Amino acid sequence: FSVLNNTYSVKINIHMMWKVPSNILQRRVASSAWSRVAGASCSGTYQLPTTSVASSSQSNANSSSIFYNNGTPQFTSMHTMRHTSTTTANNENISEVGDGYLGKILNAKVYEVAIETELQHAENLSQLLNNTILLKREDTQPVFSFKIRGAYNKMASLPKSSLDRGVVACSAGNHAQGVALSARMLGCRAVICMPLATPSIKVNAVRDHGGEFVEVRLVGNSYDDAAAEAKRCQIEEGLEMIHPFDDEHVIAGQGTMAIEILKKCVSQPVDAIFVCCGGGGMLAGIAAYVKQVRPAVKIYGVEAADAAGMTASLAAGKVVTLPSVGLFADGAAVKTVGTETFRLCEKYVDGMVTVDTDQICNAIKLAYNDARVILEPAGALGVAGLKKHIEENNISGKTFVAITSGANMDFNRLRVVSER
């Protein structure tokens, strides 16, 4: 299946069931809109922008397209499209629908370093909760966390002049590892600012992933303290800030998880997805994609009860700053959520769930029973929120997805987890 215009060509492999009238075949598309969905893995029903169609006389034997007569293609059955190769002539988005995030997510440059992770059926957890539970195994990424997606997508989008100057990031650990690995792959200098309370396994991993390209600076007791130092580096040293969540490229990178989830669930229903929330980048990205592709799927954010910044902000109708945050789920310990992530979450997220330390510890154990992996506290938030939601609402017979977002567990915390 090929789409051609005067400046470039696109190859697309199509694997789907698609009801298309025969009279709309053998057409040529004179727009880049189709190239922009070449990487899509979509389910449900959504509509692309109006696109001009060249006359049938321009068609040739080696080119065929599926297109509606009115110039507006529409997906009307669940399907999957897998990207093979694409070279675009410009950087326009598919459309402005959903703030343009559909296009940003579909074009995110994550697979040069990230992997498409497994959507694992959690048999024991499913039996315990009397529902079908699927775990999106982001703990199996090269840095054992989803953060590599957003970090690399942001850095890969920077001009060479910015990469030559270097980048700076503040992180509780997982974003830092993503930036460090991205810096090494792109060959640029990176300064990583981390809170003093960051587990040693994460600090050492940052140094290992980044090698000679990375300088680690331990500053303050919270993410916000580290953020202040990173801001100073940005201003005084001219480094490019790689924000861990409040950036459209980072949000889009995290949103690629939603593409993979819906692609794997073409032949089965998904009732809700439970997503860890710290600053809100992953939650915003997943929600922005899912609600445009399969809007019936519910999206729930999950926060630690002592670090529930998004919950408080959504309740107040504006971004609020928490006076303090608990550090047990250090990967999601953020006092102030992002402005852009809040805007997207307010628009797309169906609800928030808060869980306490005991519930997080229980979720770590439950995930271990199925996945044989020890999730870090923040990485188990999705499982903890899913379990709480099911039990409080007495739900059975549904299909739920939980993101297991990270496994950079500090060994010294295992005793605390087992005792709780």
CSV table of C-alpha atoms in Angstrom, one decimal:
chain,number,residue,atom,x,y,z
A,1,PHE,CA,0.0,0.0,0.0
A,2,SER,CA,1.7,3.2,-1.1
A,3,VAL,CA,0.8,6.9,-0.9
A,4,LEU,CA,2.6,9.3,-3.3
A,5,ASN,CA,2.8,13.0,-4.0
A,6,ASN,CA,5.2,15.2,-5.9
A,7,THR,CA,7.8,15.3,-3.2
A,8,TYR,CA,8.0,12.1,-1.2
A,9,SER,CA,6.6,8.5,-0.9
A,10,VAL,CA,5.4,6.5,2.1
A,11,LYS,CA,5.2,2.8,2.5
A,12,ILE,CA,2.6,1.4,4.9
A,13,ASN,CA,1.8,-2.1,5.9
A,14,ILE,CA,-1.8,-2.5,6.7
A,15,HIS,CA,-3.2,-5.3,8.9
A,16,MET,CA,-6.9,-4.7,9.6
A,17,MET,CA,-10.5,-5.4,8.8
A,18,TRP,CA,-11.8,-2.3,7.0
A,19,LYS,CA,-15.2,-1.9,5.4
A,20,VAL,CA,-14.5,0.2,2.2
A,21,PRO,CA,-16.7,0.6,-0.8
A,22,SER,CA,-15.0,-0.6,-4.0
A,23,ASN,CA,-15.5,2.7,-5.8
A,24,ILE,CA,-13.1,4.5,-3.5
A,25,LEU,CA,-10.1,2.4,-4.4
A,26,GLN,CA,-7.3,3.2,-6.8
A,27,ARG,CA,-7.1,6.9,-5.7
A,28,ARG,CA,-4.0,9.0,-5.1
A,29,VAL,CA,-3.6,11.2,-2.0
A,30,ALA,CA,-2.1,14.6,-2.6
A,31,SER,CA,-1.5,15.4,1.1
A,32,SER,CA,0.9,14.4,3.8
A,33,ALA,CA,-2.0,13.5,6.2
A,34,TRP,CA,-1.6,9.8,5.4
A,35,SER,CA,2.1,9.8,6.1
A,36,ARG,CA,1.3,11.3,9.5
A,37,VAL,CA,-0.9,8.3,10.4
A,38,ALA,CA,1.6,5.7,9.0
A,39,GLY,CA,2.9,4.9,12.5
A,40,ALA,CA,-0.6,4.7,14.0
A,41,SER,CA,-1.9,1.7,15.9
A,42,CYS,CA,-5.4,2.7,16.5
A,43,SER,CA,-8.7,1.3,17.7
A,44,GLY,CA,-12.3,2.5,17.8
A,45,THR,CA,-13.5,5.3,15.5
A,46,TYR,CA,-11.9,8.7,14.7
A,47,GLN,CA,-11.8,11.0,11.7
A,48,LEU,CA,-8.8,12.5,9.9
A,49,PRO,CA,-8.9,16.1,8.5
A,50,THR,CA,-10.2,16.8,5.0
A,51,THR,CA,-7.6,16.0,2.4
A,52,SER,CA,-7.6,16.8,-1.3
A,53,VAL,CA,-7.6,13.9,-3.7
A,54,ALA,CA,-5.9,14.0,-7.1
A,55,SER,CA,-7.8,12.8,-10.2
A,56,SER,CA,-7.9,9.1,-10.9
A,57,SER,CA,-6.0,9.7,-14.2
A,58,GLN,CA,-2.9,10.3,-12.1
A,59,SER,CA,-3.1,6.8,-10.6
A,60,ASN,CA,-0.7,4.1,-11.7
A,61,ALA,CA,-0.4,0.4,-11.3
A,62,ASN,CA,2.1,0.7,-8.4
A,63,SER,CA,0.0,3.1,-6.4
A,64,SER,CA,-3.3,2.5,-4.6
A,65,SER,CA,-5.0,4.3,-1.8
A,66,ILE,CA,-8.2,3.9,0.3
A,67,PHE,CA,-10.0,7.1,0.4
A,68,TYR,CA,-13.6,8.4,0.7
A,69,ASN,CA,-15.2,10.3,-2.2
A,70,ASN,CA,-15.8,13.4,-0.1
A,71,GLY,CA,-12.1,13.7,0.7
A,72,THR,CA,-12.5,12.7,4.3
A,73,PRO,CA,-11.1,9.2,5.3
A,74,GLN,CA,-12.8,7.7,8.3
A,75,PHE,CA,-11.9,4.6,10.3
A,76,THR,CA,-15.1,2.8,11.1
A,77,SER,CA,-13.9,-0.5,12.5
A,78,MET,CA,-11.1,-1.5,14.9
A,79,HIS,CA,-7.9,-1.8,13.1
A,80,THR,CA,-4.1,-1.7,13.3
A,81,MET,CA,-1.7,0.2,11.1
A,82,ARG,CA,2.1,-0.5,11.4
A,83,HIS,CA,4.7,2.0,10.2
A,84,THR,CA,7.3,0.7,7.8
A,85,SER,CA,9.1,3.8,6.6
A,86,THR,CA,8.3,7.5,6.0
A,87,THR,CA,10.1,10.5,4.7
A,88,THR,CA,8.1,13.7,5.1
A,89,ALA,CA,8.6,17.0,3.3
A,90,ASN,CA,7.5,19.2,6.2
A,91,ASN,CA,6.5,19.0,9.9
A,92,GLU,CA,2.8,19.8,9.8
A,93,ASN,CA,0.6,17.9,12.3
A,94,ILE,CA,-2.1,15.5,11.2
A,95,SER,CA,-4.6,18.2,12.5
A,96,GLU,CA,-5.2,20.5,15.3
A,97,VAL,CA,-7.7,18.1,16.8
A,98,GLY,CA,-6.9,17.5,20.5
A,99,ASP,CA,-4.4,20.3,20.6
A,100,GLY,CA,-2.3,18.6,17.9
A,101,TYR,CA,-1.2,15.9,20.3
A,102,LEU,CA,-2.5,13.0,18.1
A,103,GLY,CA,0.1,14.0,15.5
A,104,LYS,CA,2.8,14.7,18.1
A,105,ILE,CA,2.4,11.2,19.6
A,106,LEU,CA,2.2,9.4,16.3
A,107,ASN,CA,5.5,11.1,15.2
A,108,ALA,CA,7.3,10.8,18.5
A,109,LYS,CA,10.9,9.6,18.1
A,110,VAL,CA,11.0,7.0,20.8
A,111,TYR,CA,11.9,3.7,19.1
A,112,GLU,CA,15.4,4.6,18.3
A,113,VAL,CA,16.1,3.8,22.0
A,114,ALA,CA,12.9,2.6,23.7
A,115,ILE,CA,11.2,-0.8,23.2
A,116,GLU,CA,7.6,-1.7,22.7
A,117,THR,CA,6.9,-3.3,26.0
A,118,GLU,CA,4.7,-6.3,26.7
A,119,LEU,CA,1.1,-6.0,27.8
A,120,GLN,CA,1.1,-9.0,30.2
A,121,HIS,CA,-2.0,-10.8,31.4
A,122,ALA,CA,-1.7,-10.9,35.2
A,123,GLU,CA,-3.3,-14.2,35.9
A,124,ASN,CA,-3.1,-14.2,39.7
A,125,LEU,CA,-4.3,-10.6,40.0
A,126,SER,CA,-7.1,-11.3,37.6
A,127,GLN,CA,-8.3,-14.2,39.6
A,128,LEU,CA,-8.0,-12.3,42.9
A,129,LEU,CA,-10.0,-9.3,41.6
A,130,ASN,CA,-12.4,-11.2,39.3
A,131,ASN,CA,-11.5,-9.0,36.4
A,132,THR,CA,-9.1,-9.3,33.5
A,133,ILE,CA,-6.0,-7.4,34.5
A,134,LEU,CA,-3.3,-6.4,32.0
A,135,LEU,CA,0.1,-5.0,33.0
A,136,LYS,CA,1.9,-2.6,30.7
A,137,ARG,CA,5.5,-3.6,31.5
A,138,GLU,CA,7.3,-0.3,31.2
A,139,ASP,CA,9.7,-1.6,33.9
A,140,THR,CA,11.3,-3.6,31.2
A,141,GLN,CA,12.6,-0.5,29.3
A,142,PRO,CA,16.4,-0.2,28.9
A,143,VAL,CA,16.4,2.2,31.9
A,144,PHE,CA,13.7,0.1,33.8
A,145,SER,CA,11.2,3.0,33.5
A,146,PHE,CA,8.9,4.6,30.9
A,147,LYS,CA,10.8,7.9,31.2
A,148,ILE,CA,13.2,7.1,28.4
A,149,ARG,CA,10.3,7.7,25.9
A,150,GLY,CA,9.7,11.4,26.7
A,151,ALA,CA,13.4,12.2,27.4
A,152,TYR,CA,14.7,10.9,24.1
A,153,ASN,CA,11.8,12.4,22.1
A,154,LYS,CA,12.5,15.8,23.5
A,155,MET,CA,16.3,15.7,23.0
A,156,ALA,CA,16.0,14.2,19.5
A,157,SER,CA,13.8,17.1,18.6
A,158,LEU,CA,16.4,19.7,19.5
A,159,PRO,CA,18.5,21.5,16.9
A,160,LYS,CA,22.2,20.7,16.7
A,161,SER,CA,23.1,24.0,18.2
A,162,SER,CA,21.2,23.2,21.4
A,163,LEU,CA,22.8,19.7,21.6
A,164,ASP,CA,26.2,21.2,21.2
A,165,ARG,CA,25.7,23.6,24.2
A,166,GLY,CA,24.3,20.7,26.3
A,167,VAL,CA,21.2,20.0,28.3
A,168,VAL,CA,20.2,20.0,31.9
A,169,ALA,CA,17.5,18.1,33.7
A,170,CYS,CA,16.1,17.7,37.2
A,171,SER,CA,14.8,14.4,38.3
A,172,ALA,CA,14.1,12.0,41.2
A,173,GLY,CA,15.9,9.4,39.2
A,174,ASN,CA,14.0,7.8,36.3
A,175,HIS,CA,13.9,10.8,34.0
A,176,ALA,CA,17.5,11.4,34.8
A,177,GLN,CA,18.4,7.9,33.5
A,178,GLY,CA,16.4,8.6,30.4
A,179,VAL,CA,18.2,11.9,29.8
A,180,ALA,CA,21.6,10.3,30.6
A,181,LEU,CA,21.1,7.4,28.1
A,182,SER,CA,19.7,9.9,25.5
A,183,ALA,CA,22.8,12.2,26.0
A,184,ARG,CA,25.2,9.3,25.3
A,185,MET,CA,23.3,8.2,22.2
A,186,LEU,CA,23.1,11.7,20.8
A,187,GLY,CA,26.6,12.6,21.9
A,188,CYS,CA,25.8,15.7,24.0
A,189,ARG,CA,26.7,16.9,27.5
A,190,ALA,CA,24.0,16.6,30.2
A,191,VAL,CA,23.9,18.0,33.7
A,192,ILE,CA,21.5,16.0,35.9
A,193,CYS,CA,20.2,17.6,39.1
A,194,MET,CA,18.8,15.1,41.6
A,195,PRO,CA,17.4,15.4,45.2
A,196,LEU,CA,19.7,14.2,48.0
A,197,ALA,CA,17.0,11.6,48.9
A,198,THR,CA,17.3,9.9,45.5
A,199,PRO,CA,18.0,6.1,45.9
A,200,SER,CA,21.6,5.2,45.2
A,201,ILE,CA,20.6,2.7,42.6
A,202,LYS,CA,19.2,5.5,40.5
A,203,VAL,CA,22.1,7.9,41.0
A,204,ASN,CA,24.6,5.1,40.0
A,205,ALA,CA,22.4,4.1,37.1
A,206,VAL,CA,22.5,7.7,35.8
A,207,ARG,CA,26.2,7.7,35.8
A,208,ASP,CA,26.4,4.3,34.2
A,209,HIS,CA,23.9,5.2,31.4
A,210,GLY,CA,25.5,8.6,30.6
A,211,GLY,CA,29.2,7.8,31.1
A,212,GLU,CA,31.5,10.6,30.2
A,213,PHE,CA,28.6,12.7,28.8
A,214,VAL,CA,26.8,13.2,32.2
A,215,GLU,CA,27.5,15.2,35.4
A,216,VAL,CA,25.3,14.4,38.4
A,217,ARG,CA,24.6,17.1,41.0
A,218,LEU,CA,22.8,16.2,44.2
A,219,VAL,CA,20.8,19.2,45.5
A,220,GLY,CA,18.1,19.7,48.2
A,221,ASN,CA,15.5,17.3,49.6
A,222,SER,CA,12.8,17.4,47.0
A,223,TYR,CA,12.3,17.6,43.2
A,224,ASP,CA,11.6,21.3,43.5
A,225,ASP,CA,14.9,22.0,45.1
A,226,ALA,CA,16.7,20.1,42.3
A,227,ALA,CA,14.5,22.1,39.8
A,228,ALA,CA,15.8,25.4,41.2
A,229,GLU,CA,19.4,24.3,40.6
A,230,ALA,CA,18.5,23.1,37.1
A,231,LYS,CA,16.9,26.4,36.3
A,232,ARG,CA,20.1,28.2,37.4
A,233,CYS,CA,22.2,26.0,35.1
A,234,GLN,CA,19.8,26.8,32.2
A,235,ILE,CA,20.1,30.6,32.8
A,236,GLU,CA,23.8,30.9,33.8
A,237,GLU,CA,25.3,28.1,31.6
A,238,GLY,CA,23.0,28.3,28.6
A,239,LEU,CA,22.0,24.7,28.8
A,240,GLU,CA,18.7,23.4,27.3
A,241,MET,CA,16.1,22.4,29.9
A,242,ILE,CA,14.7,18.8,29.5
A,243,HIS,CA,11.7,19.0,31.7
A,244,PRO,CA,10.5,15.7,33.2
A,245,PHE,CA,6.9,16.3,32.5
A,246,ASP,CA,5.7,19.8,31.5
A,247,ASP,CA,6.8,19.8,27.8
A,248,GLU,CA,4.8,18.8,24.7
A,249,HIS,CA,7.6,16.6,23.3
A,250,VAL,CA,8.0,14.8,26.7
A,251,ILE,CA,4.2,14.3,26.9
A,252,ALA,CA,4.0,13.0,23.4
A,253,GLY,CA,6.8,10.6,24.0
A,254,GLN,CA,5.0,9.1,27.0
A,255,GLY,CA,1.8,9.0,25.0
A,256,THR,CA,3.3,6.3,22.7
A,257,MET,CA,2.4,3.8,25.4
A,258,ALA,CA,-1.2,4.4,24.5
A,259,ILE,CA,-0.6,3.5,20.9
A,260,GLU,CA,0.9,0.1,22.0
A,261,ILE,CA,-1.9,-0.6,24.5
A,262,LEU,CA,-4.7,0.0,22.0
A,263,LYS,CA,-2.9,-1.9,19.3
A,264,LYS,CA,-2.6,-5.0,21.5
A,265,CYS,CA,-6.3,-4.7,22.5
A,266,VAL,CA,-7.8,-4.5,19.0
A,267,SER,CA,-9.7,-7.8,19.5
A,268,GLN,CA,-10.8,-7.2,23.1
A,269,PRO,CA,-12.4,-4.5,25.1
A,270,VAL,CA,-10.5,-2.2,27.5
A,271,ASP,CA,-12.6,-0.6,30.2
A,272,ALA,CA,-10.0,1.6,31.9
A,273,ILE,CA,-6.3,2.4,32.1
A,274,PHE,CA,-4.7,3.2,35.4
A,275,VAL,CA,-1.7,5.5,35.2
A,276,CYS,CA,0.9,6.6,37.8
A,277,CYS,CA,0.9,10.4,38.2
A,278,GLY,CA,3.7,12.6,39.6
A,279,GLY,CA,4.0,15.7,37.5
A,280,GLY,CA,1.4,14.3,35.0
A,281,GLY,CA,3.4,13.8,31.8
A,282,MET,CA,2.5,10.1,31.3
A,283,LEU,CA,-1.1,10.6,32.4
A,284,ALA,CA,-1.6,13.6,30.1
A,285,GLY,CA,0.0,11.8,27.1
A,286,ILE,CA,-1.9,8.6,27.4
A,287,ALA,CA,-5.2,10.4,28.0
A,288,ALA,CA,-4.7,12.7,25.1
A,289,TYR,CA,-4.2,9.8,22.7
A,290,VAL,CA,-6.8,7.4,24.0
A,291,LYS,CA,-9.6,9.9,24.2
A,292,GLN,CA,-9.2,10.7,20.5
A,293,VAL,CA,-8.8,7.1,19.3
A,294,ARG,CA,-11.1,5.1,21.7
A,295,PRO,CA,-12.9,7.7,23.9
A,296,ALA,CA,-15.0,5.1,25.7
A,297,VAL,CA,-11.9,3.9,27.5
A,298,LYS,CA,-11.7,5.5,31.0
A,299,ILE,CA,-8.4,7.0,32.1
A,300,TYR,CA,-7.6,7.2,35.8
A,301,GLY,CA,-4.6,8.8,37.3
A,302,VAL,CA,-3.1,7.3,40.5
A,303,GLU,CA,-1.2,9.3,43.1
A,304,ALA,CA,0.3,8.6,46.5
A,305,ALA,CA,-2.0,10.1,49.1
A,306,ASP,CA,0.8,12.2,50.6
A,307,ALA,CA,1.8,13.6,47.2
A,308,ALA,CA,-1.5,14.1,45.4
A,309,GLY,CA,-0.8,17.3,43.5
A,310,MET,CA,-2.9,16.5,40.4
A,311,THR,CA,-5.8,15.4,42.6
A,312,ALA,CA,-5.7,18.7,44.5
A,313,SER,CA,-5.3,20.8,41.3
A,314,LEU,CA,-8.2,19.2,39.5
A,315,ALA,CA,-10.4,19.7,42.6
A,316,ALA,CA,-9.4,23.4,42.7
A,317,GLY,CA,-9.7,23.9,39.0
A,318,LYS,CA,-6.2,25.3,38.8
A,319,VAL,CA,-2.6,24.2,39.5
A,320,VAL,CA,-1.9,24.3,43.2
A,321,THR,CA,1.4,23.8,45.1
A,322,LEU,CA,1.4,21.3,47.9
A,323,PRO,CA,3.2,22.5,51.1
A,324,SER,CA,5.1,19.2,51.3
A,325,VAL,CA,5.1,15.7,49.8
A,326,GLY,CA,5.9,12.2,51.1
A,327,LEU,CA,9.0,10.6,49.8
A,328,PHE,CA,8.1,6.9,49.9
A,329,ALA,CA,7.0,7.0,46.3
A,330,ASP,CA,9.9,9.3,45.5
A,331,GLY,CA,9.5,8.9,41.7
A,332,ALA,CA,6.2,10.7,41.9
A,333,ALA,CA,7.0,13.1,44.7
A,334,VAL,CA,6.1,16.4,43.0
A,335,LYS,CA,4.8,19.5,44.8
A,336,THR,CA,3.6,21.3,41.7
A,337,VAL,CA,2.2,19.5,38.6
A,338,GLY,CA,2.8,20.9,35.2
A,339,THR,CA,0.7,23.7,33.6
A,340,GLU,CA,0.4,21.8,30.3
A,341,THR,CA,-0.1,18.4,32.0
A,342,PHE,CA,-2.8,19.9,34.2
A,343,ARG,CA,-4.6,21.4,31.2
A,344,LEU,CA,-4.6,18.0,29.3
A,345,CYS,CA,-5.6,16.1,32.4
A,346,GLU,CA,-8.5,18.4,33.2
A,347,LYS,CA,-9.7,17.9,29.6
A,348,TYR,CA,-9.2,14.2,29.2
A,349,VAL,CA,-8.8,12.3,32.5
A,350,ASP,CA,-11.9,10.7,33.9
A,351,GLY,CA,-10.8,10.6,37.6
A,352,MET,CA,-8.0,10.3,40.1
A,353,VAL,CA,-7.3,7.7,42.8
A,354,THR,CA,-5.1,8.2,45.8
A,355,VAL,CA,-3.4,5.3,47.6
A,356,ASP,CA,-1.5,5.1,50.9
A,357,THR,CA,1.8,3.5,51.7
A,358,ASP,CA,0.3,0.1,52.7
A,359,GLN,CA,-1.7,-0.1,49.5
A,360,ILE,CA,1.4,0.7,47.5
A,361,CYS,CA,3.4,-2.0,49.3
A,362,ASN,CA,0.6,-4.5,48.7
A,363,ALA,CA,0.6,-3.6,45.0
A,364,ILE,CA,4.4,-4.3,44.8
A,365,LYS,CA,3.8,-7.8,46.2
A,366,LEU,CA,0.8,-8.5,43.9
A,367,ALA,CA,2.8,-7.4,40.9
A,368,TYR,CA,5.7,-9.6,41.9
A,369,ASN,CA,3.4,-12.6,42.1
A,370,ASP,CA,2.6,-12.2,38.4
A,371,ALA,CA,5.5,-10.5,36.8
A,372,ARG,CA,8.4,-11.7,39.1
A,373,VAL,CA,9.6,-8.1,39.2
A,374,ILE,CA,10.0,-5.9,42.3
A,375,LEU,CA,8.5,-2.6,41.3
A,376,GLU,CA,9.6,0.7,42.9
A,377,PRO,CA,6.8,2.4,44.9
A,378,ALA,CA,6.0,4.9,42.2
A,379,GLY,CA,6.0,2.1,39.6
A,380,ALA,CA,3.3,0.2,41.5
A,381,LEU,CA,0.9,3.1,41.8
A,382,GLY,CA,-1.1,2.0,38.8
A,383,VAL,CA,-1.6,-1.5,40.2
A,384,ALA,CA,-2.5,0.0,43.7
A,385,GLY,CA,-5.1,2.4,42.2
A,386,LEU,CA,-6.6,-0.3,40.0
A,387,LYS,CA,-7.1,-2.6,42.9
A,388,LYS,CA,-8.6,0.1,45.1
A,389,HIS,CA,-11.0,1.2,42.3
A,390,ILE,CA,-12.2,-2.3,41.7
A,391,GLU,CA,-12.8,-3.1,45.4
A,392,GLU,CA,-14.5,0.2,46.3
A,393,ASN,CA,-16.9,0.0,43.3
A,394,ASN,CA,-17.5,-3.8,43.5
A,395,ILE,CA,-16.6,-4.3,39.8
A,396,SER,CA,-16.3,-7.7,38.1
A,397,GLY,CA,-16.0,-9.0,34.6
A,398,LYS,CA,-14.2,-6.0,33.1
A,399,THR,CA,-10.8,-5.5,31.5
A,400,PHE,CA,-8.4,-3.1,33.1
A,401,VAL,CA,-4.8,-2.0,32.3
A,402,ALA,CA,-2.3,-0.8,34.8
A,403,ILE,CA,1.0,0.8,33.9
A,404,THR,CA,3.9,-0.8,35.8
A,405,SER,CA,6.0,2.3,35.2
A,406,GLY,CA,9.3,1.6,36.9
A,407,ALA,CA,11.5,-1.0,38.7
A,408,ASN,CA,14.4,1.1,40.1
A,409,MET,CA,13.8,-0.1,43.6
A,410,ASP,CA,16.3,0.8,46.3
A,411,PHE,CA,17.3,-2.5,48.0
A,412,ASN,CA,17.2,-0.9,51.4
A,413,ARG,CA,13.5,-0.3,51.0
A,414,LEU,CA,12.6,-4.0,50.6
A,415,ARG,CA,12.3,-4.5,54.4
A,416,VAL,CA,9.9,-1.6,54.7
A,417,VAL,CA,7.8,-3.1,51.8
A,418,SER,CA,7.7,-6.6,53.3
A,419,GLU,CA,6.8,-5.4,56.8
A,420,ARG,CA,3.9,-3.2,55.5
